[in-house]
CSV table of C-alpha atoms in Angstrom, one decimal:
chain,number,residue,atom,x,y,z
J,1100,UNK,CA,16.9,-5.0,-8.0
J,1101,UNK,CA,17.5,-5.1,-12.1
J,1102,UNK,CA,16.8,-9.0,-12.7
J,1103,UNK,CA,13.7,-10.2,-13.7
J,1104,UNK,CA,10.7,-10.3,-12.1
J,1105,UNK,CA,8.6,-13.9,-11.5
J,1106,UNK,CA,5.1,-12.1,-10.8
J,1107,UNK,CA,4.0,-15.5,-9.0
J,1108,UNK,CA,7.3,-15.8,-6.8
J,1109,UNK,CA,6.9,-12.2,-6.1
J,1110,UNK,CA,3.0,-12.7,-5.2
J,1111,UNK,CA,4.1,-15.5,-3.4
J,1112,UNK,CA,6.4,-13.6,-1.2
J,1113,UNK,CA,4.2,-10.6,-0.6
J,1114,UNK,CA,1.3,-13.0,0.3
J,1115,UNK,CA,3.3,-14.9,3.2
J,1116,UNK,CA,4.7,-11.7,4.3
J,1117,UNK,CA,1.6,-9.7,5.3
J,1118,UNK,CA,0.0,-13.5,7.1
J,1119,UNK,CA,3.0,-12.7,9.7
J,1120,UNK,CA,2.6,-8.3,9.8
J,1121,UNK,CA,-0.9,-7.9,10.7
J,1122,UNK,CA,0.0,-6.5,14.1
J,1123,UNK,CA,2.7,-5.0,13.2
J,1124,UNK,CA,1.3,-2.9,10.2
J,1125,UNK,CA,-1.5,-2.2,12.6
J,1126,UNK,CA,0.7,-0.4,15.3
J,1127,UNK,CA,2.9,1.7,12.6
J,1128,UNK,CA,0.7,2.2,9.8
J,1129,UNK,CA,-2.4,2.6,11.3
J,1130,UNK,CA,-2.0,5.9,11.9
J,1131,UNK,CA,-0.1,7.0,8.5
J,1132,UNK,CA,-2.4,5.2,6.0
J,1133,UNK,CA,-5.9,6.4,7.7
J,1134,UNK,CA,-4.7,9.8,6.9
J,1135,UNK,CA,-5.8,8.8,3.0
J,1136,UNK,CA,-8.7,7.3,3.4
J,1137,UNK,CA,-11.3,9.9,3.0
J,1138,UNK,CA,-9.3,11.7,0.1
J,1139,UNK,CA,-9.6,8.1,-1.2
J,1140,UNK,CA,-13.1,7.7,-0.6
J,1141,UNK,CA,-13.9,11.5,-1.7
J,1142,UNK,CA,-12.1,10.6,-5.2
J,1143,UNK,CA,-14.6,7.8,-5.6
J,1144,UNK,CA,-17.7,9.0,-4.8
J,1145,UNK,CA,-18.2,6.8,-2.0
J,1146,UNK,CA,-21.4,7.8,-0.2
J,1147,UNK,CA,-25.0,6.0,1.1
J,1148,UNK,CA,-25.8,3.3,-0.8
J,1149,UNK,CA,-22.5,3.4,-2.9
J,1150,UNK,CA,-21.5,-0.9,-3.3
J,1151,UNK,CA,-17.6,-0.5,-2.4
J,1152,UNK,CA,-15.1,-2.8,-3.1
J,1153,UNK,CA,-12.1,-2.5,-1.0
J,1154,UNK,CA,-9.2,-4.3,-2.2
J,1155,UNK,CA,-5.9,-5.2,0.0
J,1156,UNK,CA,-8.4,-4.1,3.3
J,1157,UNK,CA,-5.7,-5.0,5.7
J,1158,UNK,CA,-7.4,-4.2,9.2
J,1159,UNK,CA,-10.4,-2.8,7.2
J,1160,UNK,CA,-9.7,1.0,8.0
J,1161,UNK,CA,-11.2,2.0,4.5
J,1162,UNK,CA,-13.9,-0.5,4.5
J,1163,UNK,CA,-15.1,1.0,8.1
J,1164,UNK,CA,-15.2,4.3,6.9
J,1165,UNK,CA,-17.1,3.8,3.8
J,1166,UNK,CA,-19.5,1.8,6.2
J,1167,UNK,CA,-19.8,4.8,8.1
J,1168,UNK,CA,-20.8,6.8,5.0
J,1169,UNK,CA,-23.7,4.6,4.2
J,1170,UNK,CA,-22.1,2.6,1.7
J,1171,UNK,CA,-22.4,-1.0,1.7
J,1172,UNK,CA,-19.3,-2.3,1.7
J,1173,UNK,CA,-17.0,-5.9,0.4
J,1174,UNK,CA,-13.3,-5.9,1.9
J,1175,UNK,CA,-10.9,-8.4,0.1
J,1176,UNK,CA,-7.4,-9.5,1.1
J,1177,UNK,CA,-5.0,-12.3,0.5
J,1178,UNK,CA,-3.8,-12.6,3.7
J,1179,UNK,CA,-6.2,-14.3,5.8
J,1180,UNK,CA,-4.2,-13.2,9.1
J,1181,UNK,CA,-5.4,-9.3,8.2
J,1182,UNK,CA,-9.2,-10.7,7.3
J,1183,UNK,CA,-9.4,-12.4,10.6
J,1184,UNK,CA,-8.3,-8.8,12.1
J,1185,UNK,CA,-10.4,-6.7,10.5
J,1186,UNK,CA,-13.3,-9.2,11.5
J,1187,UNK,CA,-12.5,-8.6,14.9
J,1188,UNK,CA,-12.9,-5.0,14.6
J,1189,UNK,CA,-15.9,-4.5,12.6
J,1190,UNK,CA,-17.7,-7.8,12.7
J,1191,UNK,CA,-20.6,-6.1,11.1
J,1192,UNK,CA,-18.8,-6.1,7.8
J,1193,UNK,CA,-18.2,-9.0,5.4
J,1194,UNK,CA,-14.5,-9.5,4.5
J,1195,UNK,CA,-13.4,-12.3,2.1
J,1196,UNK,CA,-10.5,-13.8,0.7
J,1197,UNK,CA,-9.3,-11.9,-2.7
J,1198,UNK,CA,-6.9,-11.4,-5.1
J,1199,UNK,CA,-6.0,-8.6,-6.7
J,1200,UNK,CA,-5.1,-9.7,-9.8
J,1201,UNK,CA,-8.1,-12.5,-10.3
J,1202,UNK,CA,-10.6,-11.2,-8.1
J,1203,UNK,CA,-13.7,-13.6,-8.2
J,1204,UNK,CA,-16.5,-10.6,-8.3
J,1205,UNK,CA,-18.9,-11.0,-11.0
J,1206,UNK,CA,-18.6,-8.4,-13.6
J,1207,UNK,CA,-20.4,-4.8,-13.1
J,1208,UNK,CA,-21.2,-5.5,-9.4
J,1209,UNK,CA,-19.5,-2.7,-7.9
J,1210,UNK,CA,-20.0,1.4,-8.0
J,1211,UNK,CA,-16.5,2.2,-6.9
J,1212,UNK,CA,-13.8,0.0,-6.1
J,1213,UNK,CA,-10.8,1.4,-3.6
J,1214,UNK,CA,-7.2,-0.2,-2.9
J,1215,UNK,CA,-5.0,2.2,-0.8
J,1216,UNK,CA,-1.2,1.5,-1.0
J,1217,UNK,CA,-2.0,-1.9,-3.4
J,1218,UNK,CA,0.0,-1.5,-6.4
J,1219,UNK,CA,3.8,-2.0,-5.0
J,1220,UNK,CA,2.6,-5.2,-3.4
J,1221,UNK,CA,2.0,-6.6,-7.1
J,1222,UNK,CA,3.6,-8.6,-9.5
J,1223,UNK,CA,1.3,-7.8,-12.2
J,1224,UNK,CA,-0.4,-4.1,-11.3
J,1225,UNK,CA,-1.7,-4.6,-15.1
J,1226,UNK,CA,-3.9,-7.0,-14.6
J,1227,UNK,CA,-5.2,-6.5,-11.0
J,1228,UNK,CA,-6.2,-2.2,-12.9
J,1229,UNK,CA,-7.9,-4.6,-15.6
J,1230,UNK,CA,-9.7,-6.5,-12.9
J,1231,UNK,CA,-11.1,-3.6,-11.5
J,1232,UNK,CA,-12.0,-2.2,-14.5
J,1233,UNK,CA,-14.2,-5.9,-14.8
J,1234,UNK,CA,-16.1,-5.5,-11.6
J,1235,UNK,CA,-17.0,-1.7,-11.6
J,1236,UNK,CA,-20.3,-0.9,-12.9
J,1237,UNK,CA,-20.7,1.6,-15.9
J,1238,UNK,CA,-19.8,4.9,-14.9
J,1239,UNK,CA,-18.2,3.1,-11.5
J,1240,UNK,CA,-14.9,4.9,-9.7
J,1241,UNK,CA,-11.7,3.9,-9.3
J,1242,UNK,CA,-9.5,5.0,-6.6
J,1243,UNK,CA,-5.9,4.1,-5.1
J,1244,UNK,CA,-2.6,4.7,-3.2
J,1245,UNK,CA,1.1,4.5,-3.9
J,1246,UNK,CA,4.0,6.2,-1.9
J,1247,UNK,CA,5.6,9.5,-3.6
J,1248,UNK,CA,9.2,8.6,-4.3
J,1249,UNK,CA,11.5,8.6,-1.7
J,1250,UNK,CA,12.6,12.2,-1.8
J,1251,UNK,CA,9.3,13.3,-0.8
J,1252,UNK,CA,8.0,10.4,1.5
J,1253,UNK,CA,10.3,10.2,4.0
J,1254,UNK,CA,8.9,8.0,6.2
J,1255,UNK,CA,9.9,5.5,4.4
J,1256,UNK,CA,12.7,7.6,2.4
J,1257,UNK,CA,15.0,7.3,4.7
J,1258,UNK,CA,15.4,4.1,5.0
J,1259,UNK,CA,15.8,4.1,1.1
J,1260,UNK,CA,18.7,6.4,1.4
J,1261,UNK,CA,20.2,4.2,4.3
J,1262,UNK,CA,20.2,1.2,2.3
J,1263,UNK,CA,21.8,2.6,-0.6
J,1264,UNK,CA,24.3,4.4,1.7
J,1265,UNK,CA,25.3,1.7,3.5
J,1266,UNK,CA,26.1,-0.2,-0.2
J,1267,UNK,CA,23.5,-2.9,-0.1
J,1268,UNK,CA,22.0,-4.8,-2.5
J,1269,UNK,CA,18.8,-7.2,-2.2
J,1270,UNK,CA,19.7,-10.6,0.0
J,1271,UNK,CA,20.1,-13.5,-2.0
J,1272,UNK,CA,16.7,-15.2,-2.1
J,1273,UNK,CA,14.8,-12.4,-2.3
J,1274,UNK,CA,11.8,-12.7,-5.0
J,1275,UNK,CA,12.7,-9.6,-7.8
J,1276,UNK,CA,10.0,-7.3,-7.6
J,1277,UNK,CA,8.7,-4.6,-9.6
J,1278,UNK,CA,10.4,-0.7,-9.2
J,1279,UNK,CA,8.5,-0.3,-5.8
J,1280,UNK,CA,8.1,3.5,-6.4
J,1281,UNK,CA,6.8,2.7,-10.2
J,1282,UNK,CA,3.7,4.7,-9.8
J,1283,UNK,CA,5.0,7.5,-8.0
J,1284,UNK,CA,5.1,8.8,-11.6
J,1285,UNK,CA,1.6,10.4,-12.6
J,1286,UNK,CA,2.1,9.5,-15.9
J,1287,UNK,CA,3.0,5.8,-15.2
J,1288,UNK,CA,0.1,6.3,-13.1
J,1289,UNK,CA,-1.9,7.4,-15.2
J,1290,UNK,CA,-1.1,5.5,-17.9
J,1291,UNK,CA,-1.8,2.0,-15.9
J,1292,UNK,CA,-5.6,3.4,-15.6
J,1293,UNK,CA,-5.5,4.7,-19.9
J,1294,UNK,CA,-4.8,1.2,-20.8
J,1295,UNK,CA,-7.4,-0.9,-18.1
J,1296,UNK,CA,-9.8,1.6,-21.0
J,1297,UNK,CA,-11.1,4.1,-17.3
J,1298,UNK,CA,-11.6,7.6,-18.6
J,1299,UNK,CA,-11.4,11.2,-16.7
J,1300,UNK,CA,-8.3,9.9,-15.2
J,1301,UNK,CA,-6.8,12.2,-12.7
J,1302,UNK,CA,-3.6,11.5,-10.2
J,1303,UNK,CA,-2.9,13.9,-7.1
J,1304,UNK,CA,-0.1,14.1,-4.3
J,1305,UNK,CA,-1.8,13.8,-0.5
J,1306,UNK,CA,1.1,15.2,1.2
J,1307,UNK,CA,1.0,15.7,5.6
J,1308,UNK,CA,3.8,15.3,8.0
J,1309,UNK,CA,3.3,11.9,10.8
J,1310,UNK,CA,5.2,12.7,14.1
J,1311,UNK,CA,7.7,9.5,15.2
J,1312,UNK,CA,8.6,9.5,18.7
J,1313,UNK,CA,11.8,8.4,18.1
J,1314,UNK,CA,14.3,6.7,15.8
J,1315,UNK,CA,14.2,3.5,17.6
J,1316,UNK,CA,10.0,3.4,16.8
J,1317,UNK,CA,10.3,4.8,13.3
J,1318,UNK,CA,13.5,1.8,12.5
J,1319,UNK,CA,10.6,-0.8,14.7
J,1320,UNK,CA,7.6,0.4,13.0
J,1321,UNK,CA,9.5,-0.5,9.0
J,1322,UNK,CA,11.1,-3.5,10.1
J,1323,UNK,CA,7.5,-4.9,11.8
J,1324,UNK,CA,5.2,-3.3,8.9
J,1325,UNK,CA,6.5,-3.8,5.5
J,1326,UNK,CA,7.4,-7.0,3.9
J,1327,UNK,CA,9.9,-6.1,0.9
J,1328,UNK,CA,11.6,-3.2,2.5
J,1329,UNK,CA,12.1,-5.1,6.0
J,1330,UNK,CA,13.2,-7.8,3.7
J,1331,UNK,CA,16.2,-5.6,2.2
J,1332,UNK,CA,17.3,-5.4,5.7
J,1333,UNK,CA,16.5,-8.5,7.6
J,1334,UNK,CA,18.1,-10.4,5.3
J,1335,UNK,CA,21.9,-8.8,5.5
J,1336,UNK,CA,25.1,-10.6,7.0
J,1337,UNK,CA,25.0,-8.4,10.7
J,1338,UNK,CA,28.1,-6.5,9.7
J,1339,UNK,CA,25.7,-5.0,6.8
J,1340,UNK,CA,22.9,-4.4,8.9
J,1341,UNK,CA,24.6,-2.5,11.3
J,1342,UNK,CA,25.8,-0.2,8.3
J,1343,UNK,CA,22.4,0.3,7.3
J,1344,UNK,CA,21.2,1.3,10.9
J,1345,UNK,CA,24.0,3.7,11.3
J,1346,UNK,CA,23.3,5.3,8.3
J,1347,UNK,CA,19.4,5.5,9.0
J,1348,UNK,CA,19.9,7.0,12.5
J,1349,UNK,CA,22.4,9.3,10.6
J,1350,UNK,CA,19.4,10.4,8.5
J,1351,UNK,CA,16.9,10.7,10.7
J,1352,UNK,CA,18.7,13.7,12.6
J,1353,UNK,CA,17.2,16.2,9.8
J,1354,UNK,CA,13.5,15.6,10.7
J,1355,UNK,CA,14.3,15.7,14.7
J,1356,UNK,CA,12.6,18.6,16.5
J,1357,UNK,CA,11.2,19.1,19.7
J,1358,UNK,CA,12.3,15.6,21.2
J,1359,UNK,CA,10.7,13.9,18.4
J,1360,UNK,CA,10.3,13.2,14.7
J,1361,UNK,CA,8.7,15.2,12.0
J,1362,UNK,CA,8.4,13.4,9.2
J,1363,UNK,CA,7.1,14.0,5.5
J,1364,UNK,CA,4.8,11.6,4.1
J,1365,UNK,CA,3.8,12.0,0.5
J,1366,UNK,CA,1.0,10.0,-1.1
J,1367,UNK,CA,-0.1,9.7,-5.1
J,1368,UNK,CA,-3.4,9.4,-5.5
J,1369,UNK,CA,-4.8,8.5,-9.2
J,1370,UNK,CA,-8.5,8.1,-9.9
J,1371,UNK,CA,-11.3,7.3,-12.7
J,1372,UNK,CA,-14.1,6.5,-14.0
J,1373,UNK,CA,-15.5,3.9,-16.0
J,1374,UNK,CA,-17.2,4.5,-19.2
């Protein structure tokens, strides 16, 4: 993608998406993106009594486990299809409707505020930093999640490589999004955090391998749990798509061992703190 973006269009898009992946996110990612969440929680200072605001909650896995640290706990998402989820599973928490980039909190009501794999999902990262910047208390903490680039997290990696092996560019329709591996940079990273005015600003790579059973559930798990890469796909004329899967299941074969896949995941994690 090298047109422009439309931040609403793109919100838009990312919004609708995740109403129809709750499940779907739940039964692939589950298990990948809970591997962060303590590092993430460590890297705010989330303990008892700590007021948490956990931004894009999904199914809640980070709001549960600063719940279970003592902390009391807000989880925000604008898909209402992921709120009603995580209200099933932890009905002793309050989860609300939110958005990122205009979030409705009053200003210094939080201690630390927490958003794991956020950022790509934005049109405007800029402002939804600035906004958390806004909520967090003096000397509050910021914490949050991006992928590495492809090379290193290959979970999703591969299908990167497959895509641009196969030749193919984003459907038409498809809203133009940001680079989706923007703030796998640490100093793009760390720069987005310098400018919403956060000091003692430090990024880190989280790095563990997740074990696939096969290529068949690792090529289900992407197309039923993302929204802008599945869309890269799902959107092809057949003949492309087919291209695509052959060149994923030829990429795959590197991380096969044992009857199963080993794959690299690789995870930036930038915090701060507000002055």
């Amino acid at each position: 993608m090298t047109g422009t973006v439309d931040p609403d269009a793109f919100n838009a898009f990312e919004a609708a998406g995740w109403e129809e992946r709750p499940a779907g996110y739940d039964d692939f990612f589950g298990a990948i993106t809970t591997r962060v969440v303590g590092p993430l929680l460590d890297a705010a200072a989330v303990g008892p009594g700590t007021r948490v605001l956990d931004v894009a909650t999904g199914p809640g896995y980070v709001a549960a486990e600063a719940a279970a640290r003592g902390a009391f706990v807000l989880g925000v998402d604008v898909a209402e299809s992921m709120l009603a989820l995580a209200r099933r599973r932890h009905p002793e928490l309050e989860f609300r409707s939110g958005d990122a980039e205009a979030l409705w909190c009053r200003e210094g009501t939080f201690d630390a505020v927490v958003a794991n794999f956020l950022l790509l999902h934005l049109g405007r990262p800029e402002r939804a930093a600035a906004e958390f910047a806004r909520v967090l208390a003096p000397g509050g903490r910021v914490a949050l999640t991006v992928w590495d680039v492809p090379a290193a997290a290959r979970l999703n990696g591969v299908l990167v490589d497959a895509l641009a092996e196969a030749g193919a560019g984003p459907p038409p329709g498809l809203p133009e999004g940001p680079p989706f591996f923007r703030f796998a940079d640490e100093g793009e990273f760390a720069a987005l955090l310098h400018r919403a005015r956060f000091e003692d600003v430090e990024v880190r790579t989280e790095a563990f391998t997740h074990v696939e059973a096969s290529p068949d559930s690792l090529w289900d798990g992407l197309m039923r749990g993302t929204v802008r890469m599945s869309a890269l796909v799902l959107g092809q004329p057949e003949a492309t798509r087919r291209r695509i899967r052959a060149a994923f299941d030829g990429l795959v074969t590197a991380y096969e061992t044992g009857g199963h896949l080993a794959l690299p995941v690789s995870v930036k994690l930038a915090s701060a703190r507000k002055p």
